[in-house]
Each structure stands twice: as structure tokens, then as C-alpha cells.
Amino acid sequence: YIGGLIGYAQASITHCFAKGEVAVDGTTSERATYVGGLAGFMAGSMQYCYAWGNVTGNKVGGLVGELDGKVSQCYASGKTTGSEAGGLFSSLGFDAVAEDCFWFNHDGNTPETGSAALPKCYSYTDGTTLLSSDPIPGKLDNSTSIWNTTVTNNRPEFANQ
């Protein structure tokens, strides 16, 4: 498992981000590893996290390669490229739950495998529409001012970075 910040996690993770590109090269068998913009595998919980970089490999997710935990209030803005690519996730395990998560809908970056199977996850094209001053479904909750209200390049950032 390969991720922009975390390879394999079975823990609670909050308020984290990764901004670099994640790319796995090699033969098809070598690239069978799950690759994510933030984490390769997630079995715990993740909240208020984001990944900005493009993700390339075989089984890739913009946020997490393989999800088998709970993710909420997270987004991915990088383009995913691979045979099993999803805007947020490549693969969903039995215990996968995601709520109020978003992926930037690049031209050709359609929700495949994992991302499309989660009804409380959404694609977006304008980052300024993601933030809400009230905790309402379908938005990033900014009632505690965690997010900077100035959005640059369709990517909200934490207010205290």
C-alpha cells in the first residue's frame, strides 16, 4: 500500500493533508498495490483531510486506495489515472463508510469502482461551493472555521496552515 502521507492505517486520523503527486511505475503485477493521494489503505477513521496531487498506478484513489473504514469531511482534487481508478477510492471493503466527501471532477476523471458506490460522496467543479458555515450534508462543515474561506484553484485549505 502506497499513499502520499500514509501507506497503511488502522487508526483515527484527523486534520491532515498531502499535496504531492503519487505515482507507481512498473509492470502490471508490480503495480497491483493500492495507491492513494493520502493513504494506500484505511481501516480506521479519517476526518477533515485532503489530498491535492495527481495519483497514478493500477488501483488508485484520489484520497485512499482501499477503504475499509469511515471517512468524512474529506476531499481529493488530483486526477487519478489507472486501470481501477476512482476520484476518491479505488476499492471499498465490507466496512467502508464515507460521508460528505468530494472529488474534483477532472475531464475524464469519472467516478468508477469505489467513488460511485457511495451515495453521500459528491463530485465538484468549483471549490468555493464546498464550504458551509452550517453543518449540512453535502458540504464541508466550516462552522468551527477549520477551513480558510478563501479558496485557491478550487482547493480549500485549513485555516491554520
Short mmCIF file of C-alpha atoms in Angstrom, two decimals:
data_model
loop_
_atom_site.label_atom_id
_atom_site.label_comp_id
_atom_site.label_asym_id
_atom_site.label_seq_id
_atom_site.Cartn_x
_atom_site.Cartn_y
_atom_site.Cartn_z
CA TYR A 1 0.00 0.00 0.00
CA ILE A 2 1.34 3.40 -1.00
CA GLY A 3 -0.02 6.83 -0.07
CA GLY A 4 1.02 10.46 -0.28
CA LEU A 5 1.21 10.58 3.53
CA ILE A 6 0.29 7.13 4.88
CA GLY A 7 0.80 3.66 3.44
CA TYR A 8 -1.37 1.55 5.76
CA ALA A 9 -3.55 2.86 8.60
CA GLN A 10 -5.72 1.24 11.25
CA ALA A 11 -6.13 4.33 13.42
CA SER A 12 -8.08 7.55 13.79
CA ILE A 13 -6.66 10.28 11.60
CA THR A 14 -7.84 13.88 11.59
CA HIS A 15 -6.77 17.25 10.18
CA CYS A 16 -4.15 16.00 7.74
CA PHE A 17 -3.25 16.64 4.12
CA ALA A 18 -0.89 15.65 1.32
CA LYS A 19 -0.06 17.94 -1.59
CA GLY A 20 2.38 15.91 -3.70
CA GLU A 21 1.93 13.68 -6.71
CA VAL A 22 1.91 9.93 -6.05
CA ALA A 23 3.00 7.70 -8.93
CA VAL A 24 3.79 3.99 -9.03
CA ASP A 25 5.62 2.75 -12.11
CA GLY A 26 6.48 -0.79 -13.10
CA THR A 27 4.92 -3.85 -14.61
CA THR A 28 1.24 -4.67 -14.13
CA SER A 29 1.99 -7.18 -11.37
CA GLU A 30 4.21 -4.68 -9.54
CA ARG A 31 1.56 -2.00 -9.82
CA ALA A 32 -1.17 -4.15 -8.22
CA THR A 33 -0.57 -2.26 -4.97
CA TYR A 34 -3.32 0.11 -3.84
CA VAL A 35 -2.25 3.72 -4.20
CA GLY A 36 -3.93 6.79 -2.69
CA GLY A 37 -3.31 10.53 -2.69
CA LEU A 38 -3.37 10.47 1.11
CA ALA A 39 -3.39 6.79 2.16
CA GLY A 40 -2.93 3.46 0.40
CA PHE A 41 -5.18 1.60 2.86
CA MET A 42 -7.51 2.97 5.55
CA ALA A 43 -9.28 0.74 8.10
CA GLY A 44 -9.74 3.26 10.92
CA SER A 45 -11.43 6.62 10.69
CA MET A 46 -10.42 9.73 8.79
CA GLN A 47 -11.97 13.18 9.17
CA TYR A 48 -11.10 16.66 7.86
CA CYS A 49 -8.36 15.52 5.47
CA TYR A 50 -7.48 16.26 1.87
CA ALA A 51 -5.14 15.28 -0.95
CA TRP A 52 -4.15 17.59 -3.79
CA GLY A 53 -1.77 15.64 -6.02
CA ASN A 54 -2.40 13.50 -9.07
CA VAL A 55 -2.31 9.75 -8.42
CA THR A 56 -1.05 7.24 -10.99
CA GLY A 57 -0.77 3.47 -10.76
CA ASN A 58 -3.04 0.48 -11.22
CA LYS A 59 -5.56 0.52 -8.34
CA VAL A 60 -5.68 4.20 -7.38
CA GLY A 61 -7.92 6.53 -5.43
CA GLY A 62 -7.59 10.30 -5.21
CA LEU A 63 -7.88 10.09 -1.42
CA VAL A 64 -7.49 6.40 -0.41
CA GLY A 65 -6.54 3.36 -2.49
CA GLU A 66 -8.56 0.81 -0.50
CA LEU A 67 -11.11 1.95 2.10
CA ASP A 68 -12.32 -0.40 4.83
CA GLY A 69 -13.11 2.22 7.49
CA LYS A 70 -15.01 5.50 7.87
CA VAL A 71 -14.14 8.74 6.09
CA SER A 72 -15.98 12.04 6.50
CA GLN A 73 -15.46 15.70 5.60
CA CYS A 74 -12.56 14.93 3.23
CA TYR A 75 -11.79 15.72 -0.40
CA ALA A 76 -9.37 14.92 -3.22
CA SER A 77 -8.54 17.30 -6.04
CA GLY A 78 -5.91 15.38 -8.03
CA LYS A 79 -6.56 13.47 -11.22
CA THR A 80 -6.48 9.68 -10.93
CA THR A 81 -5.03 7.52 -13.69
CA GLY A 82 -5.04 3.73 -13.64
CA SER A 83 -6.96 0.63 -14.67
CA GLU A 84 -9.03 0.76 -11.45
CA ALA A 85 -9.17 4.48 -10.69
CA GLY A 86 -11.68 6.39 -8.61
CA GLY A 87 -11.89 10.08 -7.73
CA LEU A 88 -11.89 9.20 -4.02
CA PHE A 89 -11.32 5.44 -3.67
CA SER A 90 -10.27 2.54 -5.89
CA SER A 91 -11.78 -0.22 -3.78
CA LEU A 92 -14.29 -0.48 -0.93
CA GLY A 93 -14.09 -3.10 1.80
CA PHE A 94 -17.02 -4.55 3.72
CA ASP A 95 -16.85 -1.87 6.44
CA ALA A 96 -16.38 1.12 4.14
CA VAL A 97 -18.41 4.22 5.00
CA ALA A 98 -17.90 7.70 3.56
CA GLU A 99 -19.98 10.79 4.18
CA ASP A 100 -19.65 14.32 2.87
CA CYS A 101 -16.55 13.55 0.84
CA PHE A 102 -15.74 15.13 -2.52
CA TRP A 103 -13.55 14.63 -5.55
CA PHE A 104 -12.71 17.22 -8.19
CA ASN A 105 -14.29 16.11 -11.45
CA HIS A 106 -11.48 16.48 -13.98
CA ASP A 107 -12.26 15.90 -17.62
CA GLY A 108 -12.27 12.11 -17.87
CA ASN A 109 -11.95 11.58 -14.11
CA THR A 110 -15.27 9.81 -13.74
CA PRO A 111 -16.30 8.03 -10.57
CA GLU A 112 -15.57 4.38 -11.08
CA THR A 113 -15.42 1.45 -8.65
CA GLY A 114 -15.42 2.89 -5.12
CA SER A 115 -16.44 6.51 -5.58
CA ALA A 116 -19.65 5.83 -7.48
CA ALA A 117 -20.85 3.30 -4.90
CA LEU A 118 -21.09 5.85 -2.09
CA PRO A 119 -24.29 7.92 -2.22
CA LYS A 120 -23.02 10.54 0.27
CA CYS A 121 -19.93 11.41 -1.77
CA TYR A 122 -20.02 14.01 -4.50
CA SER A 123 -18.02 15.31 -7.42
CA TYR A 124 -17.40 19.03 -7.64
CA THR A 125 -16.05 21.52 -10.14
CA ASP A 126 -15.97 24.68 -8.01
CA GLY A 127 -14.22 24.57 -4.63
CA THR A 128 -15.92 27.73 -3.40
CA THR A 129 -19.25 25.88 -3.30
CA LEU A 130 -17.92 23.17 -0.95
CA LEU A 131 -17.82 25.23 2.25
CA SER A 132 -20.79 25.83 4.53
CA SER A 133 -20.96 27.85 7.74
CA ASP A 134 -23.54 25.33 8.98
CA PRO A 135 -23.02 21.56 9.31
CA ILE A 136 -25.27 20.42 6.46
CA PRO A 137 -24.99 17.27 4.33
CA GLY A 138 -23.23 17.66 1.01
CA LYS A 139 -20.83 20.39 2.16
CA LEU A 140 -17.56 20.72 4.05
CA ASP A 141 -18.53 21.84 7.54
CA ASN A 142 -16.92 25.19 8.31
CA SER A 143 -19.00 26.01 11.40
CA THR A 144 -15.82 25.81 13.51
CA SER A 145 -13.78 27.81 10.96
CA ILE A 146 -11.49 24.87 10.25
CA TRP A 147 -11.33 25.80 6.55
CA ASN A 148 -9.92 29.00 5.10
CA THR A 149 -12.81 30.83 3.42
CA THR A 150 -10.54 31.94 0.57
CA VAL A 151 -10.40 29.05 -1.90
CA THR A 152 -7.50 28.96 -4.37
CA ASN A 153 -7.56 26.81 -7.51
CA ASN A 154 -10.74 25.01 -6.36
CA ARG A 155 -8.95 23.68 -3.28
CA PRO A 156 -9.99 24.65 0.25
CA GLU A 157 -7.15 24.67 2.79
CA PHE A 158 -7.09 24.53 6.57
CA ALA A 159 -7.37 27.98 8.17
CA ASN A 160 -4.37 27.42 10.44
CA GLN A 161 -1.78 26.22 7.90
#
